[in-house]
């Protein structure tokens, strides 16, 4: 039987754990690594293709490329892309990991931090799919997880990581909805839904990761607020999970003001 949900996973930021970016200087590692997902009913998957094409037409009319990438848009185009996506029938969930902290310095192995953040993302994906199963009658109730392919990432290793988590009961993942064997990766340019995930994850990251001038941008996440997974207005435990908690992270005034509206 087919899956009930499709989950498209992307990230914003890098794996660098030293030489962090400083305002006014070029280069350097990102302060945050944001891993996020676009969750959609499998029966509505093709709607994301139409959304991608609508964004391309709005932001890059006449472009010969069909695929889109949020980083290639200017500010106005990014807002327009988020406005196209706003209130549509899918949800974003993101996990925000602050790298420039003593707690994160222990993540020294390749992909170790990425795996750790993604376990919390899969946890939230599983809650969403469990709680919405009653509204989604088609399929077997499970979620298919498709990653935007990243260099140096072994997806069989990630499947093994999930199996270890399942065996040692160290998470609150609702395992009946997670198809570990179905985890796969695809190139960003091939799958429209991965491009939608890129837009959502990048919109959230822009609110927390300072640019080269030290500024953050809250307009994009504000446009997408109704698309972010929450329970009764609680975003910070669900669609905007942060490690460490935002209340204990060294946020700037601008970062704090953006996320204050999310609880």
Coordinates of C-alpha atoms in Angstrom, one line a residue:
X1 CA 0.0 0.0 0.0
X2 CA 1.2 3.5 -0.8
X3 CA 2.4 6.1 1.7
X4 CA -0.1 8.6 3.2
X5 CA 2.4 11.5 3.5
X6 CA 5.5 12.6 1.5
X7 CA 8.2 14.5 3.5
X8 CA 10.8 16.5 1.6
X9 CA 13.9 17.4 3.6
X10 CA 16.5 20.2 3.0
X11 CA 18.9 22.3 5.0
X12 CA 20.3 25.8 5.2
X13 CA 23.7 26.5 6.6
X14 CA 26.9 24.4 6.6
X15 CA 28.7 21.8 8.8
X16 CA 31.6 24.1 9.7
X17 CA 32.3 24.1 13.5
X18 CA 34.9 26.8 13.6
X19 CA 35.9 30.1 12.0
X20 CA 32.3 31.4 12.2
X21 CA 31.1 34.2 10.0
X22 CA 31.6 37.7 11.3
X23 CA 29.6 40.8 10.3
X24 CA 31.4 42.8 7.7
X25 CA 33.7 40.0 6.6
X26 CA 33.4 37.6 3.7
X27 CA 33.5 33.8 4.2
X28 CA 33.2 31.9 7.4
X29 CA 30.9 29.1 8.6
X30 CA 27.3 29.8 9.4
X31 CA 26.3 30.3 13.0
X32 CA 23.2 28.0 12.6
X33 CA 22.4 24.8 10.8
X34 CA 18.7 24.6 10.0
X35 CA 17.2 21.3 8.8
X36 CA 13.6 21.3 7.7
X37 CA 10.8 19.5 6.0
X38 CA 7.9 20.2 3.8
X39 CA 5.1 17.7 4.7
X40 CA 2.3 17.0 2.2
X41 CA -0.4 14.4 1.7
X42 CA 0.9 12.0 -0.9
X43 CA -2.4 12.5 -2.9
X44 CA -1.6 16.2 -3.2
X45 CA 2.0 15.8 -4.2
X46 CA 1.5 17.2 -7.7
X47 CA 0.2 20.4 -6.3
X48 CA 3.8 21.2 -5.3
X49 CA 4.8 21.0 -8.9
X50 CA 2.2 23.6 -9.8
X51 CA 3.3 25.8 -6.9
X52 CA 7.0 25.6 -8.0
X53 CA 5.9 26.7 -11.5
X54 CA 3.8 29.5 -10.1
X55 CA 6.8 30.8 -8.1
X56 CA 9.1 30.6 -11.2
X57 CA 6.6 32.5 -13.2
X58 CA 6.1 35.2 -10.5
X59 CA 9.8 35.6 -9.7
X60 CA 11.7 34.6 -12.9
X61 CA 9.3 35.0 -15.9
X62 CA 10.9 33.9 -19.1
X63 CA 13.6 31.9 -17.4
X64 CA 14.7 28.8 -19.3
X65 CA 15.3 27.0 -16.1
X66 CA 12.3 25.2 -14.5
X67 CA 13.9 24.6 -11.1
X68 CA 14.1 27.4 -8.5
X69 CA 16.5 28.1 -5.6
X70 CA 15.6 30.5 -2.9
X71 CA 19.2 31.8 -2.6
X72 CA 19.1 33.0 -6.2
X73 CA 16.2 35.3 -5.6
X74 CA 16.5 38.9 -4.5
X75 CA 14.5 40.2 -1.4
X76 CA 11.4 41.1 -3.4
X77 CA 11.4 37.8 -5.2
X78 CA 11.8 35.9 -1.9
X79 CA 8.8 37.6 -0.4
X80 CA 6.8 36.9 -3.6
X81 CA 7.7 33.2 -3.4
X82 CA 6.6 33.0 0.2
X83 CA 3.3 34.8 -0.7
X84 CA 2.6 32.2 -3.3
X85 CA 3.2 29.4 -0.8
X86 CA 1.3 31.1 2.1
X87 CA -1.7 29.1 3.4
X88 CA -1.4 26.3 0.9
X89 CA -2.1 22.7 1.9
X90 CA 1.2 21.6 3.3
X91 CA 3.3 22.3 6.4
X92 CA 6.9 23.1 7.2
X93 CA 8.8 21.9 10.3
X94 CA 12.3 23.0 11.0
X95 CA 15.0 22.3 13.6
X96 CA 17.4 25.1 14.3
X97 CA 20.8 24.2 15.6
X98 CA 23.2 26.8 17.0
X99 CA 26.7 25.7 16.2
X100 CA 28.7 28.4 17.9
X101 CA 28.2 27.1 21.4
X102 CA 30.2 24.8 23.7
X103 CA 27.5 22.1 23.6
X104 CA 27.8 21.8 19.8
X105 CA 31.6 21.6 19.9
X106 CA 31.3 17.8 20.7
X107 CA 30.0 17.1 17.2
X108 CA 33.2 16.3 15.5
X109 CA 32.4 13.4 13.2
X110 CA 31.2 14.0 9.6
X111 CA 27.4 14.5 9.5
X112 CA 27.1 14.0 13.3
X113 CA 25.4 17.3 13.9
X114 CA 23.2 16.9 10.8
X115 CA 22.1 13.5 12.0
X116 CA 21.4 14.8 15.5
X117 CA 19.2 17.7 14.3
X118 CA 17.4 15.5 11.8
X119 CA 16.4 13.0 14.5
X120 CA 14.4 15.9 16.1
X121 CA 12.9 16.7 12.7
X122 CA 11.8 13.1 12.1
X123 CA 10.3 13.2 15.5
X124 CA 8.1 16.2 14.7
X125 CA 7.3 14.8 11.3
X126 CA 6.1 11.6 13.0
X127 CA 3.9 13.6 15.4
X128 CA 2.3 15.5 12.5
X129 CA 1.6 12.4 10.5
X130 CA 0.2 10.5 13.5
X131 CA -2.1 13.4 14.5
X132 CA -3.4 14.0 11.0
X133 CA -4.0 10.3 10.0
X134 CA -7.6 10.6 10.9
X135 CA -8.0 13.3 8.2
X136 CA -5.9 11.4 5.6
X137 CA -7.8 8.3 4.6
X138 CA -5.7 7.2 1.7
X139 CA -2.5 5.2 2.0
X140 CA -1.1 3.1 4.9
X141 CA -0.5 6.0 7.3
X142 CA 3.3 6.1 6.8
X143 CA 5.5 8.9 5.7
X144 CA 8.1 8.6 2.9
X145 CA 11.1 10.8 3.6
X146 CA 13.0 12.2 0.6
X147 CA 16.2 14.2 1.2
X148 CA 17.7 16.8 -1.0
X149 CA 21.0 15.1 -1.8
X150 CA 24.0 16.6 0.0
X151 CA 27.7 15.9 -0.7
X152 CA 29.3 13.4 1.6
X153 CA 26.1 12.2 3.1
X154 CA 25.4 8.4 3.3
X155 CA 21.7 7.8 3.3
X156 CA 22.1 4.1 4.2
X157 CA 24.1 5.3 7.2
X158 CA 21.2 7.5 8.2
X159 CA 18.8 4.6 7.9
X160 CA 21.1 2.6 10.2
X161 CA 21.1 5.6 12.6
X162 CA 17.3 5.6 12.6
X163 CA 17.2 1.8 13.3
X164 CA 19.5 2.3 16.3
X165 CA 17.3 5.0 17.7
X166 CA 14.3 2.8 17.2
X167 CA 16.0 -0.1 19.1
X168 CA 17.2 2.0 22.1
X169 CA 14.0 3.9 22.5
X170 CA 15.9 7.2 23.0
X171 CA 13.5 9.4 21.1
X172 CA 9.8 10.3 21.0
X173 CA 9.5 9.4 17.4
X174 CA 6.2 7.7 16.6
X175 CA 7.8 4.8 14.7
X176 CA 4.7 3.3 13.0
X177 CA 4.5 6.2 10.6
X178 CA 8.2 6.3 9.7
X179 CA 9.3 4.1 6.7
X180 CA 13.0 3.7 7.4
X181 CA 13.5 1.5 4.4
X182 CA 11.9 4.1 2.2
X183 CA 14.3 6.9 3.0
X184 CA 15.9 8.2 -0.2
X185 CA 17.7 11.1 -1.7
X186 CA 17.2 13.1 -4.9
X187 CA 18.9 16.0 -6.6
X188 CA 17.3 19.4 -5.8
X189 CA 16.8 20.2 -9.5
X190 CA 14.8 17.1 -10.2
X191 CA 12.1 17.3 -7.6
X192 CA 9.8 20.3 -7.4
X193 CA 8.8 19.4 -3.8
X194 CA 12.4 19.7 -2.7
X195 CA 12.5 23.2 -4.2
X196 CA 9.5 24.0 -2.1
X197 CA 11.2 22.6 0.9
X198 CA 14.2 24.8 0.1
X199 CA 12.0 27.9 0.1
X200 CA 10.5 27.1 3.5
X201 CA 13.8 26.1 5.2
X202 CA 15.6 29.1 3.7
X203 CA 12.8 31.5 4.8
X204 CA 13.2 30.2 8.4
X205 CA 17.0 30.3 8.3
X206 CA 16.9 34.0 7.1
X207 CA 15.2 34.9 10.4
X208 CA 17.9 33.3 12.6
X209 CA 21.2 33.3 10.5
X210 CA 22.8 36.7 10.2
X211 CA 23.9 37.8 6.7
X212 CA 27.4 39.2 6.0
X213 CA 26.3 42.5 7.4
X214 CA 25.0 40.9 10.7
X215 CA 21.3 41.4 9.7
X216 CA 18.4 38.9 9.8
X217 CA 15.2 39.0 7.8
X218 CA 11.8 38.2 9.3
X219 CA 9.5 39.1 6.4
X220 CA 9.8 35.6 4.8
X221 CA 8.9 33.6 7.9
X222 CA 6.1 36.0 8.7
X223 CA 4.5 35.3 5.2
X224 CA 4.7 31.6 5.9
X225 CA 3.5 31.6 9.5
X226 CA 0.3 29.7 8.8
X227 CA 2.2 27.0 7.0
X228 CA 4.5 26.2 10.0
X229 CA 3.5 23.2 12.1
X230 CA 2.1 24.2 15.4
X231 CA -0.3 22.9 18.1
X232 CA -2.8 25.5 19.3
X233 CA -0.3 28.2 18.6
X234 CA 2.7 26.4 20.0
X235 CA 5.3 26.7 17.3
X236 CA 8.5 26.4 19.3
X237 CA 8.1 22.8 20.2
X238 CA 6.9 21.7 16.8
X239 CA 7.5 23.6 13.6
X240 CA 10.4 25.7 15.0
X241 CA 12.3 23.5 17.4
X242 CA 15.6 25.1 18.5
X243 CA 18.7 23.6 20.0
X244 CA 19.4 25.2 22.4
X245 CA 16.0 26.6 23.2
X246 CA 15.6 30.1 21.9
X247 CA 15.0 31.4 25.4
X248 CA 18.6 30.4 26.3
X249 CA 20.3 31.2 23.0
X250 CA 22.3 34.4 22.6
X251 CA 19.9 36.1 20.3
X252 CA 20.2 39.6 19.0
X253 CA 17.3 42.0 19.5
X254 CA 16.3 41.5 15.9
X255 CA 16.2 37.7 16.1
X256 CA 14.3 37.8 19.4
X257 CA 11.7 40.2 18.0
X258 CA 11.1 37.9 15.0
X259 CA 10.6 34.8 17.0
X260 CA 8.6 36.4 19.8
X261 CA 5.5 36.4 17.7
X262 CA 5.9 32.6 17.5
X263 CA 5.6 32.2 21.2

